[in-house]
Amino acid sequence: VERNQRTTGRGSSNVAKPAARQLEPSALGSKSLLGILALLRSDPLEMLRRALREPEDILRLRAGPETLYLLKRPEHIRHALVDNARNYEKPRRMIAALRMILGNGLVTSEGSFWLRQRRLAQPAFHRSNLASFAKAMAAATEHMLDGWMPAVDQQRPFDVAEEMSALTLRIISETVIGESLEDDVRRMGRAVKTANTYVHERGFSLFPLPRRLPTSKNRLFRRETAALDDIIYRIIEKKRAHPNGSLDLVTMLMGAKDAETGESMSDEQLRDEVMTIFVAGHETTATALSWTFYLLSKHPEVERRLRTDVSTVLAGRLPELEDLQRLPVLDQVIKESMRLYPPVWILGRSALAPDEVGGVALPRGCIVIMSPYLTHRLPELWDNPEGFDPSRFVPEGTRERPRFAYYPFGGGARQCIGDSFAMMEAQLILATVLRRVHLSLAPWQRVEPEPLITLRPRYGMAMLASMN
Ligand code: HEM
């Protein structure tokens, strides 16, 4: 098979370029293109693993009414997310499904509206503001660990994936939203999980049933999102009644005024942004942590070293932001875990006008898909791609790789707004947990990634904890 040309898409304009190639649909080892469609829906990770083995850098896949182009290489991904990002928007169908829960918040909006909201929200995620969150992150983790103690005494396993979800949700509400949701945390966690599955199913289904039909799934979704709305509108109402001038996101957004009209945000708009942060900002980090604990349990030598480092540096204290510099392996372990199990495993864009990437013609309206799960395993970029080796992320190693060899947070203008928040949070949680306990996987636990909106452990992550 002819290899696609490896151009960066930024060739000099006075050199005559060869005409872009039209790609034939790839069957990825299936006997038929219908087989591929079935695979895309039933086992997308297997589809990605097969795509990884194909010699072409760009694959064309037909999925029902849509034509997908899968980009594998960093420079092609950079083309879609950065160099020619103006030609792309998030795919309408995917966004329509997400809007059912997120409304028109940062993740789902486009154009000038998105830009305005992004500018308003940015200061809440600024490094200087993040430092003030460190204490709350470590304290919430310590509180969770106290709750683990009966299970530790009785040698009873518990689901670390659920624990991480509840913890990151609590942290998001206390820090970014500025509200402690003591009683509502588990309720919200459950609602977000239901919504996640429902939205994913609709996003991937070719013929979703109308939302108004009283099917049990539709009813459950409506009930759970109504419960979420209820909690969020309560927060907004309370903050409007008692403004306290704090730097949390809701207060900042509430105080923001449109430069031209002088109007401030409606309750509905605030609801959309708060819901977006709740959903985008907790399951992702929780997933990254669940996989990290799993990988550490499979690599006891790395775990032992990290636990020793943590206890030496902390000497019995809770971790603070400054400690992270002296514990660089925390960052490396989390990055390596997100290389193998990127919480956001696929990104999609649709082309507004015809384009060309790597010598291949992309028609107007096609969907371009990029998968960190796949690119993070390209053998020409990563030695022993399936192996867990945090030392890949020592600063020298990181500098040697091209941008978009590694992109768990996406890139370009739509790069994750919470990336620094998430990295700081994950490191503080990991240090606080390792300071007190050692975790091992329950012997019967089946482990498999489930590619929903985030790449969750399909059967949960039952683990046993013992005191250090
Ligand atoms: C390990 C944790 C996280 C991962 C892997 C992750 C990943 C991502 C990725 C890949 C995108 C880009 C999606 C695209 O371009 O299609 C994104 C966007 C976003 N993320 Fe995260 N995220 C994480 C944590 C967070 C946190 C903690 C927050 C908030 C507190 C957050 C809020 C957002 C928002 C609001 C967007 C949309 C940004 C925009 O389009 O302007 N994320 N995230």
XYZ file of C-alpha atoms and ligand atoms in Angstrom:
511
model
C 0.000 0.000 0.000
C 1.298 3.404 -0.894
C 2.253 5.469 2.134
C 0.740 8.896 2.452
C 3.128 11.713 1.955
C 4.311 13.193 5.220
C 3.804 16.869 4.731
C 2.988 19.283 7.482
C 0.270 20.940 5.451
C 2.280 24.187 5.460
C 4.317 23.699 2.301
C 5.843 26.737 0.599
C 3.348 28.257 -1.842
C 5.706 28.825 -4.797
C 6.525 25.126 -5.134
C 4.017 23.281 -7.323
C 2.326 20.730 -5.103
C 1.202 17.358 -6.426
C -2.590 17.049 -6.584
C -4.107 15.750 -3.375
C -4.973 12.059 -3.419
C -8.544 10.832 -3.052
C -8.569 8.012 -0.512
C -10.569 4.818 -0.955
C -12.537 3.643 2.089
C -10.493 1.286 4.248
C -11.973 -1.996 5.443
C -9.407 -2.388 8.260
C -9.171 -6.121 7.862
C -12.964 -6.602 7.910
C -14.535 -8.474 5.051
C -16.913 -5.621 4.350
C -17.348 -1.947 4.980
C -20.472 -2.823 6.943
C -18.212 -4.866 9.215
C -16.232 -1.719 9.892
C -19.345 0.232 10.756
C -20.343 -2.471 13.230
C -16.839 -2.441 14.707
C -16.822 1.327 15.017
C -19.959 1.137 17.104
C -19.382 -2.049 19.073
C -15.650 -1.930 19.740
C -14.072 1.374 18.717
C -10.826 0.622 20.562
C -10.348 -2.532 18.494
C -11.019 -0.414 15.405
C -8.264 1.978 16.549
C -5.839 -0.880 17.243
C -6.434 -2.205 13.729
C -5.971 1.260 12.284
C -2.661 1.468 14.124
C -1.426 -1.601 12.253
C -2.410 -0.221 8.838
C 0.510 1.281 6.922
C -1.368 4.433 5.843
C -1.083 7.602 7.927
C -4.634 8.684 7.097
C -7.549 6.297 6.824
C -10.917 6.894 5.303
C -13.796 5.111 7.029
C -17.411 5.087 6.046
C -19.853 5.237 8.937
C -23.425 5.309 7.640
C -24.172 8.701 6.173
C -20.828 10.119 7.290
C -17.329 9.885 5.885
C -14.644 9.826 8.516
C -10.962 10.510 8.061
C -8.785 9.186 10.847
C -5.562 11.143 11.315
C -2.754 9.283 13.040
C 0.325 11.480 12.900
C 1.176 14.485 15.117
C 1.734 16.915 12.220
C -1.648 16.053 10.686
C -3.361 16.528 14.026
C -1.633 19.862 14.415
C -2.965 20.827 11.005
C -6.596 20.269 12.081
C -6.314 21.650 15.627
C -3.890 24.530 15.109
C -2.552 25.403 11.633
C -5.889 25.300 9.827
C -8.190 25.171 12.860
C -10.367 27.888 11.329
C -11.604 25.365 8.796
C -12.975 23.050 11.472
C -15.765 22.968 13.993
C -16.957 20.297 16.387
C -19.224 17.805 14.596
C -22.855 18.912 14.836
C -24.298 15.484 15.659
C -21.873 14.892 18.483
C -22.471 18.387 19.816
C -26.249 18.027 19.553
C -26.035 14.960 21.806
C -23.767 16.723 24.294
C -25.978 19.816 24.312
C -28.776 17.753 25.772
C -26.908 17.870 29.043
C -24.375 20.695 28.726
C -26.546 23.228 26.931
C -24.466 25.884 25.189
C -21.425 26.023 27.501
C -17.694 26.162 26.759
C -17.421 22.624 25.410
C -20.370 22.857 23.020
C -20.358 26.475 21.808
C -18.599 27.863 18.742
C -17.491 31.166 17.213
C -17.685 34.550 18.898
C -19.993 33.320 21.650
C -17.481 30.613 22.630
C -14.595 33.114 22.519
C -16.373 35.526 24.847
C -17.172 32.780 27.362
C -13.636 31.397 27.178
C -12.187 34.831 27.933
C -14.536 35.275 30.865
C -13.753 31.861 32.321
C -9.977 31.889 31.739
C -8.954 33.853 34.894
C -10.669 31.278 37.142
C -8.193 28.707 35.758
C -5.136 30.906 35.921
C -2.136 29.416 37.729
C -2.204 32.133 40.383
C -5.803 31.259 41.184
C -5.101 27.521 41.148
C -2.544 27.765 43.945
C -5.337 28.670 46.351
C -7.099 25.361 45.533
C -4.255 23.063 46.606
C -5.236 22.941 50.266
C -8.830 22.027 49.496
C -7.677 19.268 47.140
C -5.435 17.593 49.703
C -7.993 18.059 52.502
C -10.815 16.489 50.467
C -8.557 13.522 49.698
C -7.658 13.122 53.351
C -11.369 13.141 54.191
C -11.957 10.380 51.636
C -9.094 8.329 53.134
C -10.652 8.608 56.593
C -13.767 7.088 55.071
C -11.686 4.164 53.739
C -10.417 3.134 57.165
C -13.197 0.665 58.095
C -12.599 -1.130 54.763
C -8.860 -1.161 55.462
C -9.420 -2.675 58.927
C -11.697 -5.374 57.540
C -9.596 -5.953 54.398
C -12.699 -5.215 52.344
C -12.221 -4.155 48.700
C -13.939 -1.027 47.362
C -14.371 0.569 43.965
C -11.569 3.076 43.477
C -13.211 4.379 40.264
C -16.319 5.394 42.220
C -14.265 6.870 45.006
C -12.303 8.988 42.532
C -15.516 10.215 40.882
C -16.983 11.318 44.197
C -13.699 12.944 45.209
C -13.125 14.917 42.015
C -16.754 16.038 41.995
C -16.378 17.308 45.555
C -13.172 19.119 44.604
C -14.714 20.742 41.542
C -17.660 22.000 43.531
C -15.571 23.361 46.389
C -12.965 25.042 44.203
C -14.285 26.061 40.813
C -17.934 26.449 41.753
C -17.200 27.672 45.272
C -19.879 25.554 46.921
C -19.618 22.550 49.183
C -22.156 20.002 48.029
C -21.867 17.654 50.993
C -25.284 16.042 50.591
C -25.562 16.223 46.835
C -22.210 14.836 45.692
C -23.180 11.188 45.253
C -26.525 12.148 43.737
C -24.774 14.370 41.200
C -22.201 11.697 40.462
C -24.967 9.236 39.641
C -26.838 11.721 37.485
C -23.718 12.641 35.516
C -23.002 8.936 34.939
C -26.523 8.283 33.613
C -26.326 11.327 31.383
C -22.884 10.303 30.115
C -24.079 6.867 28.997
C -27.287 8.205 27.474
C -25.575 10.957 25.541
C -22.873 8.604 24.327
C -25.451 6.093 23.086
C -27.312 8.787 21.174
C -24.109 10.258 19.789
C -23.056 6.895 18.367
C -26.480 5.615 17.376
C -27.362 6.083 13.726
C -31.094 6.329 14.298
C -31.725 7.566 17.821
C -35.358 7.378 18.918
C -37.048 10.737 19.493
C -36.267 12.111 22.941
C -39.916 12.710 23.703
C -40.866 9.024 23.557
C -41.501 7.759 27.089
C -38.920 4.964 26.893
C -37.308 3.995 30.189
C -33.953 5.449 29.097
C -35.527 8.755 28.067
C -37.440 8.945 31.343
C -34.361 8.159 33.437
C -32.322 10.759 31.567
C -34.998 13.410 32.072
C -35.330 12.614 35.760
C -31.590 12.689 36.389
C -30.929 15.904 34.463
C -33.848 17.582 36.234
C -32.193 16.655 39.554
C -28.904 18.140 38.339
C -30.625 21.330 37.172
C -32.272 21.626 40.521
C -28.956 21.541 42.373
C -27.280 23.974 39.979
C -30.115 26.515 39.989
C -30.037 26.402 43.789
C -26.337 27.322 43.741
C -26.976 30.197 41.332
C -29.887 31.500 43.373
C -27.859 31.425 46.579
C -24.926 33.214 44.985
C -27.147 35.906 43.484
C -28.718 36.484 46.895
C -25.396 36.578 48.797
C -22.581 37.772 46.534
C -19.281 37.306 48.372
C -16.773 38.623 45.812
C -14.801 35.367 45.738
C -12.815 34.279 42.683
C -14.841 31.175 41.923
C -16.080 30.622 38.410
C -19.777 31.169 39.082
C -19.161 34.479 40.840
C -16.839 35.619 38.046
C -19.281 34.690 35.306
C -22.138 36.262 37.216
C -20.314 39.582 37.491
C -19.228 39.671 33.827
C -20.932 42.163 31.540
C -21.056 42.181 27.749
C -18.806 45.027 26.519
C -21.359 46.240 23.957
C -24.755 45.647 25.508
C -23.790 45.783 29.193
C -25.923 42.678 29.714
C -24.870 39.993 32.150
C -25.433 36.267 31.850
C -28.857 34.765 32.287
C -29.427 32.016 34.837
C -29.772 29.575 31.974
C -26.394 30.531 30.535
C -24.801 30.241 33.954
C -26.410 26.836 34.358
C -24.843 25.675 31.082
C -21.349 26.777 32.109
C -21.625 25.274 35.579
C -22.940 21.988 34.199
C -20.121 21.959 31.631
C -17.461 22.382 34.305
C -19.070 19.725 36.482
C -19.139 17.215 33.664
C -15.882 18.089 31.841
C -13.949 18.650 35.042
C -14.539 15.623 37.199
C -14.996 12.340 35.347
C -11.902 13.007 33.228
C -9.572 13.465 36.209
C -11.251 10.616 38.105
C -10.666 8.301 35.140
C -7.011 9.313 34.877
C -6.551 8.520 38.566
C -8.325 5.145 38.433
C -6.006 4.019 35.632
C -3.015 5.405 37.501
C -3.817 3.333 40.603
C -4.356 0.301 38.398
C -1.017 0.734 36.601
C 0.826 1.310 39.881
C -0.656 -1.919 41.267
C 0.720 -3.722 38.196
C 4.156 -2.099 38.589
C 4.994 -2.470 42.267
C 8.583 -1.281 41.797
C 7.366 2.103 40.509
C 4.737 2.307 43.236
C 7.226 1.473 46.003
C 9.645 4.104 44.829
C 6.946 6.731 44.590
C 5.628 5.911 48.077
C 9.134 6.198 49.511
C 9.694 9.551 47.748
C 6.355 10.845 49.013
C 7.011 9.890 52.620
C 10.536 11.335 52.521
C 9.428 14.677 51.089
C 6.249 15.057 53.121
C 7.531 13.651 56.404
C 4.006 13.110 57.667
C 2.447 16.378 56.388
C -0.269 16.764 53.770
C 1.189 17.757 50.390
C 1.242 21.390 49.340
C 1.738 22.858 45.908
C 5.472 23.524 46.451
C 6.066 19.854 47.295
C 5.166 18.792 43.761
C 8.423 20.196 42.357
C 10.320 17.853 44.640
C 8.221 14.874 43.563
C 8.631 14.922 39.761
C 7.729 11.235 39.406
C 4.110 12.030 40.341
C 3.767 14.088 37.165
C 5.556 11.451 35.076
C 3.369 8.606 36.359
C 0.143 10.495 35.649
C 1.295 11.488 32.169
C 2.304 7.927 31.343
C -1.034 6.673 32.628
C -2.854 9.152 30.350
C -0.672 8.049 27.458
C -1.971 4.496 27.747
C -5.488 5.385 28.924
C -6.242 8.922 27.734
C -9.524 9.888 29.457
C -10.611 11.708 26.283
C -9.758 8.985 23.799
C -11.146 10.586 20.646
C -11.591 14.099 19.270
C -13.717 14.993 16.269
C -13.977 17.974 13.936
C -15.934 18.552 10.761
C -14.430 20.358 7.772
C -16.197 23.599 6.798
C -14.454 23.714 3.391
C -12.399 21.209 1.386
C -8.906 20.802 2.791
C -5.758 18.834 2.212
C -3.639 17.138 4.786
C -0.608 14.935 4.225
C -1.302 14.974 0.474
C -4.836 13.630 0.981
C -7.952 15.513 -0.137
C -10.546 16.054 2.601
C -13.993 16.928 1.251
C -16.192 19.646 2.736
C -18.379 18.281 5.548
C -16.267 15.215 6.269
C -15.536 14.316 9.876
C -11.908 14.262 10.922
C -11.175 12.050 13.904
C -8.048 12.087 16.010
C -7.396 9.645 18.794
C -4.880 10.177 21.590
C -5.348 6.448 22.323
C -3.947 5.677 18.863
C -1.296 8.384 18.427
C 0.033 7.646 21.926
C 0.857 4.146 20.653
C 2.539 4.949 17.325
C 5.653 2.742 17.313
C 7.744 5.345 15.479
C 7.140 7.799 18.332
C 7.091 5.484 21.336
C 9.437 2.566 22.062
C 7.576 -0.427 23.449
C 4.275 1.467 23.145
C 2.245 -0.881 25.351
C 4.797 -0.795 28.169
C 4.326 1.411 31.252
C 7.408 3.588 31.600
C 6.978 6.941 33.387
C 10.586 7.910 32.598
C 9.420 8.754 29.060
C 8.175 11.978 30.618
C 11.405 13.241 32.117
C 11.767 16.766 30.659
C 14.507 15.777 28.159
C 12.355 12.966 26.704
C 9.357 15.258 26.375
C 11.378 17.860 24.449
C 12.441 15.303 21.856
C 8.914 14.452 20.730
C 6.883 16.586 18.308
C 3.856 18.489 19.608
C 0.773 16.237 19.293
C 2.758 13.040 19.796
C 1.016 13.390 23.159
C -2.251 15.329 23.510
C -4.470 14.128 26.344
C -5.781 17.702 26.698
C -6.276 18.346 22.957
C -4.650 21.483 21.577
C -5.004 24.809 19.813
C -7.640 27.337 20.837
C -9.979 24.612 22.124
C -7.358 23.017 24.360
C -8.705 21.948 27.738
C -9.152 24.999 29.965
C -8.666 22.820 33.043
C -5.368 21.137 32.073
C -3.212 22.736 34.788
C -6.009 22.335 37.306
C -6.285 18.625 36.462
C -2.545 17.947 36.591
C -2.181 19.699 39.924
C -5.240 17.937 41.324
C -4.170 14.475 40.151
C -0.690 14.880 41.645
C -1.994 16.144 44.979
C -4.530 13.312 45.209
C -1.936 10.702 44.298
C 0.549 12.014 46.872
C -2.099 12.235 49.614
C -3.267 8.657 48.971
C 0.229 7.139 48.705
C 1.262 8.929 51.874
C -1.168 6.748 53.828
C -2.003 3.555 51.952
C -0.851 0.973 49.483
C -3.478 -0.169 46.945
C -3.644 -3.550 45.255
C -6.101 -4.748 42.636
C -8.754 -7.208 43.909
C -7.700 -10.573 42.440
C -11.015 -11.182 40.666
C -11.313 -7.709 39.137
C -11.709 -7.806 35.364
C -10.077 -4.767 33.827
C -11.036 -3.361 30.462
C -11.379 0.197 29.171
C -14.867 1.242 28.077
C -14.843 4.005 25.485
C -17.817 6.163 26.476
C -17.356 9.922 26.510
C -14.415 9.184 28.788
C -12.352 5.992 28.770
C -13.618 4.443 31.984
C -12.805 1.043 33.502
C -15.789 -0.968 32.241
C -16.174 -3.170 35.324
C -15.041 -0.629 37.887
C -11.762 -0.917 39.780
C -12.114 -2.928 43.000
C -8.992 -2.536 45.085
C -7.783 -3.414 48.570
C -6.009 -0.854 50.678
C -3.467 -1.506 53.420
C -1.809 1.037 55.679
C 1.765 2.063 54.902
C -7.303 14.589 33.219
C -8.285 15.437 33.101
C -8.790 16.058 31.838
C -8.647 15.663 30.536
C -7.903 14.441 30.016
C -9.331 16.640 29.710
C -9.366 16.605 28.326
C -9.938 17.582 27.539
C -9.833 17.637 26.099
C -9.132 16.618 25.213
C -10.514 18.745 25.674
C -10.637 19.229 24.215
C -11.786 18.596 23.485
C -11.816 18.969 21.994
O -10.999 19.753 21.539
O -12.694 18.443 21.285
C -11.049 19.396 26.849
C -11.801 20.542 26.840
C -12.328 21.119 27.973
N -12.078 20.753 29.281
Fe -10.890 19.245 29.909
N -9.884 17.582 30.521
C -9.566 17.282 31.821
C -9.908 18.020 32.946
C -10.671 19.140 32.950
C -10.993 19.924 34.120
C -10.487 19.633 35.517
C -11.818 20.938 33.706
C -12.463 22.033 34.487
C -12.321 22.224 35.756
C -12.008 20.783 32.274
C -12.785 21.605 31.493
C -12.792 21.595 30.110
C -13.535 22.559 29.297
C -14.440 23.655 29.819
C -13.240 22.266 27.955
C -13.730 23.017 26.723
C -12.743 24.118 26.433
C -13.093 24.953 25.215
O -13.513 24.424 24.194
O -12.896 26.176 25.315
N -11.285 19.693 31.844
N -10.664 18.681 27.967
